[in-house]
Tab-separated table of C-alpha atoms in Angstrom:
chain	number	residue	atom	x	y	z
A	287	MET	CA	0.022	-0.002	0.065
A	288	SER	CA	1.567	3.391	-1.057
A	289	THR	CA	2.017	6.166	1.474
A	290	ASP	CA	0.000	9.384	0.986
A	291	HIS	CA	1.763	12.407	-0.209
A	292	THR	CA	-0.153	15.103	1.653
A	293	ASN	CA	0.588	18.675	2.273
A	294	PRO	CA	1.817	18.975	5.991
A	295	ASN	CA	-0.476	21.919	6.362
A	296	PRO	CA	-4.056	20.879	6.115
A	297	SER	CA	-5.219	24.334	5.523
A	298	GLN	CA	-3.169	24.619	2.386
A	299	ASP	CA	-4.628	21.400	1.162
A	300	ILE	CA	-7.995	22.518	0.937
A	301	ASN	CA	-8.815	24.370	-2.288
A	302	GLN	CA	-11.164	27.366	-2.578
A	303	GLU	CA	-13.971	25.346	-3.955
A	304	GLU	CA	-13.669	22.841	-0.889
A	305	GLN	CA	-13.398	25.734	1.801
A	306	ALA	CA	-15.840	25.114	4.817
A	307	SER	CA	-18.613	27.525	5.318
A	308	GLN	CA	-18.749	26.753	9.164
A	309	PRO	CA	-15.667	28.110	11.111
A	310	VAL	CA	-14.975	26.209	14.332
A	311	VAL	CA	-13.158	27.797	17.180
A	312	GLY	CA	-9.627	27.454	16.899
A	313	LEU	CA	-9.482	25.928	13.395
A	314	PRO	CA	-11.779	26.329	10.463
A	315	GLY	CA	-14.288	23.323	9.901
A	316	ASP	CA	-12.533	21.497	7.102
A	317	GLU	CA	-9.199	22.011	8.339
A	318	ARG	CA	-10.323	20.412	11.681
A	319	ASP	CA	-11.979	17.740	9.943
A	320	VAL	CA	-8.848	16.932	7.762
A	321	LEU	CA	-6.671	17.021	10.651
A	322	ILE	CA	-8.931	14.429	12.444
A	323	SER	CA	-9.156	12.238	9.447
A	324	ARG	CA	-5.125	12.368	9.058
A	325	VAL	CA	-4.789	11.187	12.542
A	326	ILE	CA	-7.358	8.283	12.046
A	327	ASP	CA	-5.837	7.249	8.917
A	328	GLY	CA	-2.381	7.209	10.277
A	329	VAL	CA	-0.888	9.824	7.897
A	330	ALA	CA	-0.661	12.760	10.294
A	331	THR	CA	2.948	14.181	10.185
A	332	SER	CA	4.535	15.874	13.376
A	333	ASP	CA	3.437	19.293	12.074
A	334	ASP	CA	-0.106	17.835	12.091
A	335	TRP	CA	0.176	16.693	15.323
A	336	LYS	CA	1.382	20.113	16.660
A	337	LEU	CA	-1.355	21.690	15.177
A	338	PHE	CA	-3.844	19.118	16.622
A	339	ARG	CA	-2.421	19.630	20.259
A	340	ALA	CA	-2.652	23.364	19.776
A	341	ALA	CA	-6.271	23.019	18.774
A	342	ALA	CA	-6.987	20.598	21.637
A	343	ALA	CA	-5.519	23.046	24.061
A	344	HIS	CA	-7.914	25.793	22.908
A	345	ASP	CA	-10.982	23.369	22.511
A	346	ALA	CA	-10.607	20.009	24.138
A	347	SER	CA	-13.903	18.810	22.310
A	348	ILE	CA	-11.583	17.992	19.336
A	349	TRP	CA	-10.512	14.789	21.236
A	350	ALA	CA	-14.170	13.624	21.625
A	351	GLU	CA	-14.465	14.127	18.118
A	352	LEU	CA	-11.419	12.405	17.002
A	353	ALA	CA	-12.697	9.343	19.285
A	354	GLU	CA	-15.906	9.251	17.792
A	355	THR	CA	-14.834	9.543	14.236
A	356	GLN	CA	-12.276	6.873	14.710
A	357	GLN	CA	-14.838	4.530	16.012
A	358	LEU	CA	-17.094	5.245	13.171
A	359	HIS	CA	-14.376	4.560	10.723
A	360	GLU	CA	-13.732	1.187	12.602
A	361	VAL	CA	-17.652	0.316	12.561
A	362	LEU	CA	-17.898	1.349	8.996
A	363	SER	CA	-14.885	-0.511	7.972
A	364	THR	CA	-16.242	-3.801	9.801
A	365	ALA	CA	-19.781	-3.343	7.913
A	366	VAL	CA	-17.898	-3.012	4.294
A	367	ASP	CA	-15.641	-6.017	5.055
A	368	ARG	CA	-18.711	-8.110	6.114
A	369	ARG	CA	-20.268	-7.165	2.902
A	370	LEU	CA	-17.185	-7.953	0.746
A	371	ALA	CA	-16.804	-11.387	2.686
A	372	HIS	CA	-17.562	-13.320	-0.310
A	373	VAL	CA	-16.121	-11.367	-3.162
A	374	ASP	CA	-12.835	-13.251	-3.039
A	375	GLN	CA	-14.811	-16.268	-4.296
A	376	VAL	CA	-15.803	-14.331	-7.602
A	377	TYR	CA	-13.393	-15.602	-10.242
A	378	VAL	CA	-12.675	-14.991	-13.921
A	379	SER	CA	-11.013	-18.551	-14.256
A	380	GLY	CA	-8.485	-18.748	-16.907
A	381	GLY	CA	-10.127	-15.558	-18.166
A	382	VAL	CA	-13.278	-17.176	-19.104
A	383	ILE	CA	-16.259	-16.636	-16.728
A	384	ASP	CA	-17.752	-19.886	-15.747
A	385	ASP	CA	-21.326	-19.108	-16.695
A	386	GLN	CA	-22.041	-22.984	-17.421
A	387	PRO	CA	-24.695	-23.109	-14.680
A	388	LEU	CA	-26.358	-19.923	-16.020
A	389	ARG	CA	-26.544	-21.172	-19.484
A	390	ALA	CA	-27.838	-24.626	-18.372
A	391	ARG	CA	-30.558	-22.778	-16.511
A	392	LEU	CA	-31.390	-20.695	-19.563
A	393	ASP	CA	-31.545	-23.606	-21.754
A	394	ILE	CA	-34.080	-25.125	-19.298
A	395	VAL	CA	-36.096	-22.221	-19.427
A	396	SER	CA	-36.164	-22.015	-23.036
A	397	ARG	CA	-36.822	-25.827	-23.368
A	398	TRP	CA	-39.546	-26.119	-20.809
A	399	GLY	CA	-40.682	-22.518	-20.816
A	400	GLY	CA	-43.355	-23.273	-23.670
A	401	TRP	CA	-44.599	-26.178	-21.768
A	402	ALA	CA	-44.958	-24.285	-18.673
A	403	ALA	CA	-46.935	-21.788	-20.498
A	404	ALA	CA	-49.011	-24.359	-21.896
A	405	ALA	CA	-49.574	-26.191	-18.694
A	406	ALA	CA	-50.583	-22.895	-17.127
A	407	VAL	CA	-53.213	-22.314	-19.791
A	408	LEU	CA	-54.286	-25.991	-19.237
A	409	PHE	CA	-54.447	-25.446	-15.542
A	410	PHE	CA	-57.062	-22.820	-15.884
A	411	TRP	CA	-59.049	-24.673	-18.729
A	412	PHE	CA	-59.348	-27.889	-17.061
A	413	PHE	CA	-59.227	-27.022	-13.260
A	414	GLY	CA	-60.655	-23.860	-13.368
A	415	ASN	CA	-60.553	-21.590	-10.463
A	416	PRO	CA	-59.507	-23.745	-7.730
A	417	VAL	CA	-61.613	-21.902	-5.120
A	418	GLN	CA	-64.595	-22.500	-6.942
A	419	SER	CA	-63.789	-26.106	-7.698
A	420	THR	CA	-66.247	-28.669	-6.160
A	421	GLN	CA	-64.526	-31.810	-7.336
A	422	ASN	CA	-61.331	-31.107	-5.458
A	423	THR	CA	-62.091	-32.400	-1.979
A	424	ASN	CA	-58.911	-31.154	-0.489
A	425	SER	CA	-59.234	-27.712	-1.847
A	426	PRO	CA	-57.535	-24.904	0.241
A	427	VAL	CA	-61.046	-23.545	1.238
A	428	THR	CA	-62.329	-26.841	2.878
A	429	ALA	CA	-58.936	-28.146	3.958
A	430	GLY	CA	-58.755	-25.791	6.983
A	431	LEU	CA	-61.714	-27.348	8.551
A	432	ILE	CA	-59.925	-30.626	9.129
A	433	ASP	CA	-57.184	-28.937	10.830
A	434	THR	CA	-58.723	-26.599	13.282
A	435	GLY	CA	-62.530	-26.877	12.821
A	436	MET	CA	-62.158	-23.182	11.961
A	437	LEU	CA	-63.948	-21.776	8.864
A	438	LEU	CA	-61.790	-19.917	6.583
A	439	ASP	CA	-64.142	-16.884	6.566
A	440	GLN	CA	-63.805	-16.886	10.348
A	441	ALA	CA	-60.002	-17.313	10.392
A	442	GLN	CA	-57.416	-14.366	10.437
A	443	PRO	CA	-55.534	-13.851	7.272
A	444	ASP	CA	-52.322	-15.907	8.592
A	445	GLN	CA	-54.386	-18.460	9.856
A	446	ALA	CA	-56.157	-19.141	6.788
A	447	PHE	CA	-52.838	-18.742	4.786
A	448	ASN	CA	-51.240	-21.548	7.041
A	449	GLN	CA	-54.341	-23.852	6.466
A	450	TYR	CA	-53.844	-23.552	2.784
A	451	LEU	CA	-50.162	-24.179	3.095
A	452	ASN	CA	-50.689	-27.334	5.217
A	453	ALA	CA	-53.604	-28.839	3.309
A	454	GLY	CA	-51.596	-27.933	0.023
A	455	GLN	CA	-48.546	-29.753	1.220
A	456	ARG	CA	-50.733	-32.728	2.387
A	457	ASN	CA	-52.207	-33.192	-1.024
A	458	GLY	CA	-49.016	-32.204	-3.017
A	459	GLN	CA	-50.404	-29.256	-4.547
A	460	VAL	CA	-47.967	-27.005	-2.461
A	461	VAL	CA	-44.350	-27.626	-2.472
A	462	GLY	CA	-43.584	-24.988	0.029
A	463	GLU	CA	-43.062	-21.245	0.612
A	464	MET	CA	-39.921	-19.412	-0.307
A	465	PRO	CA	-38.292	-18.356	2.936
A	466	GLU	CA	-37.392	-14.775	1.843
A	467	HIS	CA	-40.193	-12.146	1.355
A	468	ILE	CA	-39.308	-9.662	-1.497
A	469	VAL	CA	-39.975	-6.207	-0.208
A	470	ILE	CA	-41.679	-3.931	-2.967
A	471	GLU	CA	-41.970	-0.749	-1.204
A	472	THR	CA	-41.988	0.814	2.284
A	473	ARG	CA	-43.965	3.979	2.990
A	474	PRO	CA	-43.480	6.039	6.445
A	475	MET	CA	-46.867	6.730	7.535
A	476	ALA	CA	-48.175	9.986	9.355
A	477	ASP	CA	-48.222	8.261	12.721
A	478	GLY	CA	-44.582	6.940	12.811
A	479	THR	CA	-45.304	3.599	11.594
A	480	ILE	CA	-44.057	2.055	8.313
A	481	GLU	CA	-46.203	0.395	5.745
A	482	VAL	CA	-44.390	-2.466	3.955
A	483	LEU	CA	-45.438	-4.023	0.676
A	484	TYR	CA	-43.806	-7.393	0.048
A	485	LEU	CA	-44.302	-10.482	-2.020
A	486	ARG	CA	-44.548	-14.022	-0.423
A	487	GLN	CA	-43.923	-16.750	-3.019
A	488	ILE	CA	-45.422	-20.060	-2.925
A	489	ILE	CA	-44.274	-22.870	-5.305
A	490	GLU	CA	-47.126	-25.347	-6.235
A	491	ARG	CA	-47.249	-28.302	-8.433
A	492	GLN	CA	-49.966	-29.935	-10.671
A	493	ILE	CA	-49.978	-33.246	-12.548
A	494	ILE	CA	-51.421	-32.695	-15.936
A	495	ASP	CA	-52.418	-35.300	-18.662
A	496	HIS	CA	-53.021	-32.831	-21.566
A	497	ALA	CA	-51.064	-29.765	-22.742
A	498	TYR	CA	-51.625	-27.300	-25.350
A	499	ARG	CA	-49.159	-25.143	-27.383
A	500	GLU	CA	-50.118	-21.718	-28.270
A	501	VAL	CA	-49.637	-20.880	-31.860
A	502	PHE	CA	-50.725	-17.927	-33.879
A	503	ASP	CA	-52.996	-18.326	-37.105
A	504	GLU	CA	-52.628	-16.281	-40.196
A	505	SER	CA	-54.825	-13.342	-38.486
A	506	GLY	CA	-52.443	-13.331	-35.550
A	507	ASN	CA	-55.179	-15.085	-33.265
A	508	ALA	CA	-53.840	-17.237	-30.572
A	509	VAL	CA	-55.013	-20.886	-31.184
A	510	PRO	CA	-54.165	-23.782	-28.763
A	511	VAL	CA	-52.722	-26.897	-30.446
A	512	PRO	CA	-52.779	-30.276	-28.442
A	513	ILE	CA	-49.327	-31.612	-27.703
A	514	GLU	CA	-48.874	-35.333	-27.630
A	515	LEU	CA	-47.268	-36.181	-24.388
A	516	SER	CA	-44.959	-39.204	-24.081
A	517	PRO	CA	-43.433	-40.833	-21.050
A	518	ALA	CA	-40.044	-39.144	-20.155
A	519	LEU	CA	-37.289	-41.338	-19.820
A	520	ASP	CA	-35.571	-39.078	-17.657
A	521	THR	CA	-37.352	-36.091	-16.344
A	522	ARG	CA	-34.600	-34.459	-14.241
A	523	PHE	CA	-33.524	-31.078	-15.033
B	159	MET	CA	0.118	-12.798	-2.515
B	160	VAL	CA	-1.496	-10.380	-5.291
B	161	ASP	CA	-0.395	-6.799	-5.372
B	162	SER	CA	-3.264	-4.717	-4.040
B	163	TRP	CA	-2.965	-2.122	-6.552
B	164	VAL	CA	-3.169	-2.193	-10.258
B	165	ASN	CA	-0.196	-3.536	-12.003
B	166	GLU	CA	0.177	-1.948	-15.388
B	167	SER	CA	2.122	-4.809	-16.944
B	168	LEU	CA	-0.589	-7.145	-15.928
B	169	VAL	CA	-3.164	-4.918	-17.627
B	170	GLU	CA	-1.093	-4.856	-20.901
B	171	SER	CA	-0.736	-8.619	-20.783
B	172	ALA	CA	-4.428	-8.969	-20.161
B	173	ILE	CA	-5.362	-6.714	-23.114
B	174	ALA	CA	-3.043	-8.937	-25.061
B	175	GLY	CA	-5.119	-11.847	-24.229
B	176	ASP	CA	-3.131	-13.578	-21.346
B	177	THR	CA	-5.828	-15.260	-19.409
B	178	ASP	CA	-3.710	-15.859	-16.442
B	179	ALA	CA	-2.704	-12.063	-16.386
B	180	LEU	CA	-6.586	-11.404	-16.487
B	181	ASP	CA	-7.267	-13.890	-13.612
B	182	LEU	CA	-4.500	-12.206	-11.468
B	183	LEU	CA	-5.506	-8.643	-12.381
B	184	TRP	CA	-9.134	-9.554	-11.474
B	185	GLN	CA	-7.874	-10.656	-8.075
B	186	SER	CA	-6.116	-7.593	-7.476
B	187	VAL	CA	-8.952	-5.229	-8.366
B	188	ARG	CA	-12.215	-7.034	-7.317
B	189	ARG	CA	-12.282	-5.646	-3.679
B	190	TRP	CA	-12.436	-2.124	-4.767
B	191	VAL	CA	-14.711	-2.948	-7.728
B	192	ALA	CA	-17.006	-4.418	-5.240
B	193	THR	CA	-16.863	-1.394	-2.996
B	194	ILE	CA	-17.644	0.890	-6.034
B	195	LEU	CA	-20.654	-1.459	-6.702
B	196	LEU	CA	-21.575	-1.017	-2.853
B	197	ALA	CA	-21.478	2.877	-3.095
B	198	HIS	CA	-23.812	2.821	-6.341
B	199	LYS	CA	-26.039	-0.197	-6.065
B	200	PRO	CA	-29.636	-0.457	-4.586
B	201	ASN	CA	-29.496	-1.575	-1.115
B	202	ASP	CA	-31.518	-4.823	-2.166
B	203	ALA	CA	-29.398	-5.918	-5.055
B	204	ASP	CA	-27.092	-8.717	-4.545
B	205	LEU	CA	-23.400	-7.719	-4.499
B	206	ASP	CA	-21.968	-10.980	-5.545
B	207	ASP	CA	-24.195	-11.139	-8.763
B	208	LEU	CA	-23.217	-7.649	-9.787
B	209	LEU	CA	-19.506	-8.440	-9.239
B	210	GLN	CA	-19.992	-11.429	-11.438
B	211	VAL	CA	-21.753	-9.290	-14.284
B	212	VAL	CA	-18.507	-6.930	-13.968
B	213	ALA	CA	-16.279	-9.887	-14.223
B	214	MET	CA	-18.074	-11.091	-17.353
B	215	GLN	CA	-17.902	-7.598	-18.980
B	216	LEU	CA	-14.230	-7.434	-18.035
B	217	CYS	CA	-13.600	-10.629	-19.775
B	218	ARG	CA	-15.589	-9.785	-22.993
B	219	ASN	CA	-14.304	-6.298	-23.485
B	220	MET	CA	-10.875	-6.142	-22.054
B	221	SER	CA	-9.188	-6.625	-25.378
B	222	GLU	CA	-10.864	-3.602	-26.816
B	223	LEU	CA	-9.154	-1.347	-24.089
B	224	ARG	CA	-6.564	0.767	-25.783
B	225	ASP	CA	-4.683	2.238	-23.007
B	226	ALA	CA	-3.531	0.317	-19.961
B	227	LYS	CA	-3.534	3.523	-17.916
B	228	ALA	CA	-7.219	4.013	-18.527
B	229	PHE	CA	-7.984	0.445	-17.006
B	230	LYS	CA	-9.088	1.825	-13.536
B	231	SER	CA	-11.488	4.520	-14.634
B	232	TRP	CA	-12.784	2.257	-17.365
B	233	LEU	CA	-13.492	-0.427	-14.995
B	234	ARG	CA	-15.008	1.864	-12.430
B	235	THR	CA	-17.383	3.224	-15.092
B	236	VAL	CA	-18.220	-0.383	-15.920
B	237	ALA	CA	-18.996	-1.045	-12.233
B	238	ILE	CA	-21.085	2.022	-11.887
B	239	ASN	CA	-23.132	1.379	-15.138
B	240	VAL	CA	-23.869	-2.213	-13.753
B	241	ALA	CA	-24.854	-0.935	-10.340
B	242	ARG	CA	-27.230	1.876	-11.925
B	243	GLU	CA	-28.796	-0.557	-14.463
B	244	GLU	CA	-29.602	-2.924	-11.497
B	245	GLY	CA	-30.995	0.215	-9.826
B	246	ARG	CA	-33.235	1.019	-12.851
B	247	LYS	CA	-34.384	-2.595	-13.321
B	248	THR	CA	-35.176	-2.732	-9.495
B	249	THR	CA	-37.289	0.416	-9.737
B	250	ARG	CA	-39.121	-0.701	-12.854
B	251	ARG	CA	-39.943	-4.102	-11.370
B	252	LYS	CA	-41.301	-2.786	-8.109
B	253	ARG	CA	-43.354	-0.010	-10.123
B	254	SER	CA	-44.861	-2.744	-12.404
B	255	MET	CA	-45.676	-5.022	-9.209
B	256	LEU	CA	-47.449	-2.016	-7.595
B	257	ARG	CA	-49.097	-1.054	-10.732
B	258	PHE	CA	-50.361	-4.592	-11.091
B	259	VAL	CA	-52.003	-4.533	-7.646
B	260	GLY	CA	-53.208	-0.806	-8.169
B	261	MET	CA	-50.982	0.634	-5.469
B	262	GLU	CA	-48.578	2.556	-7.353
B	263	GLN	CA	-48.084	6.064	-5.877
B	264	GLY	CA	-47.394	8.486	-8.683
B	265	ASN	CA	-43.657	8.904	-9.196
B	266	LYS	CA	-42.727	9.036	-5.655
B	267	PRO	CA	-39.284	7.475	-5.029
B	268	THR	CA	-39.361	4.207	-3.218
B	269	GLN	CA	-37.940	4.087	0.211
B	270	THR	CA	-36.377	0.696	0.442
B	271	ASN	CA	-33.897	2.159	2.920
B	272	THR	CA	-36.593	2.400	5.626
B	273	VAL	CA	-36.958	-1.546	5.561
B	274	GLU	CA	-33.436	-1.927	5.900
B	275	ARG	CA	-33.322	0.524	8.775
B	276	ILE	CA	-35.673	-1.597	10.498
B	277	GLU	CA	-34.081	-5.037	9.864
B	278	ASP	CA	-30.563	-3.778	10.627
B	279	SER	CA	-30.762	-3.345	14.252
B	280	ASP	CA	-26.854	-3.489	14.962
B	281	GLU	CA	-24.634	-0.528	15.030
B	282	SER	CA	-22.389	-1.534	12.004
B	283	ASN	CA	-25.509	-1.717	9.634
B	284	ARG	CA	-26.866	1.524	11.092
B	285	VAL	CA	-23.614	3.203	10.287
B	286	TYR	CA	-23.337	1.564	6.839
B	287	LEU	CA	-26.865	2.829	6.026
B	288	ALA	CA	-26.058	6.243	7.045
B	289	ALA	CA	-22.765	6.099	5.094
B	290	LYS	CA	-25.023	4.869	1.953
B	291	SER	CA	-27.163	8.145	2.495
B	292	LEU	CA	-24.095	10.422	1.902
B	293	PRO	CA	-24.037	12.417	-1.388
B	294	ILE	CA	-22.207	10.151	-3.889
B	295	GLY	CA	-19.211	12.361	-4.206
B	296	TYR	CA	-18.375	11.764	-0.466
B	297	ARG	CA	-19.708	8.255	-0.075
B	298	GLU	CA	-17.552	6.505	-2.807
B	299	PRO	CA	-14.228	7.974	-1.188
B	300	VAL	CA	-15.502	7.243	2.402
B	301	LEU	CA	-16.241	3.554	1.492
B	302	LEU	CA	-13.239	3.115	-0.640
B	303	ARG	CA	-11.009	4.292	2.363
B	304	CYS	CA	-12.628	1.406	4.404
B	305	THR	CA	-11.438	-1.084	1.813
B	306	ARG	CA	-8.344	-2.444	3.387
B	307	SER	CA	-7.235	0.980	3.707
B	308	MET	CA	-6.749	2.147	0.080
B	309	SER	CA	-4.630	5.361	0.285
B	310	TYR	CA	-5.624	8.827	-0.621
B	311	GLN	CA	-3.434	8.764	-3.623
B	312	GLN	CA	-4.981	5.336	-4.847
B	313	ILE	CA	-8.500	6.655	-4.248
B	314	GLY	CA	-7.642	9.839	-6.176
B	315	GLU	CA	-6.261	7.749	-9.217
B	316	LEU	CA	-9.426	5.720	-9.222
B	317	LEU	CA	-11.782	8.781	-9.098
B	318	ASN	CA	-9.582	10.914	-11.088
B	319	LEU	CA	-9.481	13.674	-8.583
B	320	PRO	CA	-6.578	15.341	-6.904
B	321	VAL	CA	-5.523	13.917	-3.478
B	322	THR	CA	-6.233	16.911	-1.791
B	323	THR	CA	-9.840	16.937	-2.886
B	324	ILE	CA	-10.098	13.207	-2.017
B	325	GLU	CA	-8.796	14.111	1.555
B	326	THR	CA	-11.208	16.907	1.985
B	327	ARG	CA	-14.183	14.691	0.784
B	328	ILE	CA	-13.191	11.832	3.143
B	329	ALA	CA	-12.880	14.402	6.286
B	330	ARG	CA	-15.937	15.974	5.245
B	331	GLY	CA	-17.918	12.889	4.628
B	332	ARG	CA	-17.033	11.468	7.947
B	333	ARG	CA	-18.181	14.795	9.600
B	334	MET	CA	-21.552	14.367	7.703
B	335	LEU	CA	-21.781	10.750	8.892
B	336	ARG	CA	-21.437	12.073	12.475
B	337	GLU	CA	-24.140	14.553	11.952
B	338	ILE	CA	-26.485	12.018	10.247
B	339	LEU	CA	-26.213	9.652	13.072
B	340	ALA	CA	-26.526	12.324	15.635
B	341	GLN	CA	-29.765	13.563	14.001
B	342	GLN	CA	-31.153	9.924	13.710
B	343	GLU	CA	-30.542	9.543	17.514
B	344	LYS	CA	-32.250	12.781	18.248
B	345	GLN	CA	-35.280	11.791	16.045
B	346	ALA	CA	-35.528	8.543	17.759
B	347	GLU	CA	-35.352	10.258	21.143
B	348	ASN	CA	-38.105	12.741	19.985
B	349	ARG	CA	-40.359	9.808	18.869
B	350	LYS	CA	-39.777	8.102	22.156
B	351	LEU	CA	-40.838	11.538	24.143
B	352	GLU	CA	-43.775	11.955	21.727
B	353	TYR	CA	-44.948	8.405	22.643
B	354	ARG	CA	-44.743	8.871	26.201
B	355	LYS	CA	-46.788	12.036	25.891
B	356	GLN	CA	-49.572	10.070	23.778
B	357	VAL	CA	-49.881	7.051	25.980
B	358	PRO	CA	-51.621	9.027	28.919
B	359	ILE	CA	-53.910	10.611	26.456
B	360	ALA	CA	-54.801	7.416	25.032
B	361	GLN	CA	-55.678	5.920	28.336
B	362	GLN	CA	-57.729	8.971	29.544
B	363	ALA	CA	-59.815	8.386	26.050
B	364	SER	CA	-60.257	4.726	26.775
B	365	GLY	CA	-61.578	5.188	30.283
B	366	GLY	CA	-58.802	5.998	32.485
B	367	ALA	CA	-57.459	2.434	32.712
B	368	PRO	CA	-53.817	2.161	33.810
């Protein structure tokens, strides 16, 4: 790490544009701050120290400022270090980024994306709105009754939501909830509280036996075309 | 041990296509690149992901660099652009989500910092978020100075500013940081006082129960 080549007199370092507007007893504001910074950063010269002691003799509060700023710098360095903890694991191995996992994921998306879209279309066509379904005896609406005997319209939102998760996991429709909530926005309210808008992500699964691909006819209208499904030899991806 | 500052012969070799040199060069710069990203990225963006994007751009575009001396400022610009693009994406994504549920509030800026303030209860996060709220001209040198103590000279080279300006900005940035934190403490104290004043009033309104 190279050493700093700073002017021994902080007041001469501060150019006109950077001059402080708030003079402090003993030393002008910026000069005082620069002196404190130099001491913290270990680049104070003997002249800086003389100036510092002279300032402290005039106004002892400079010592408290030094201690406080030093502590803030240490705390901030720790916070930055904590955030940089994993950056040493980001490599450009051999000059080529290893983006194989990313490309594999993109391949999967491009290969299965159409199917997923078709499956989504099929889901609504064949199952309809799950809430209105009468054939699905383990539907989220009735499942809660088994657990607690509480009707969903009497339950608190969190209770109803948990009933849905439990019942869904039992019948295999719900795989789980992603642990992290995604914060969309926060708004400070007039009463000092904070409104937080966030997403909760649930992963669900459905087994389908029919799928459709969406194609467009010559007039540009979307037309569903049945896809012939055949058993997969290896469904892992 | 890799030199912590930029070695120009490594830069020249990397420009010429030497992949080992590029690898070593990346190892020597990635911490300050990450700090530049920290200074410019939205709070909720993942640092490691953004750093990976910068590394990818370095690989792809390094050979187009004409002057080895321009490497540092070029890489800093790449990092800033990556961080800002992520910021734009985040804002667009959040706006479209809010629009979808009919809760968009005009063009008001979002205040993600508020949530981080709630989640980050410990002292170091509080100080970090206060540093993130500094004007960018002060934020960047103050954070870079925390990165394994980059010297004023090195920070000046990176930001293309005279050492004296860097020194003044770091000193002034630290003072601003003290003032922001002091103000936050004062506000918290005022809220507590306000709360104490309101509680007896609420109790009186509900029939004087203790």
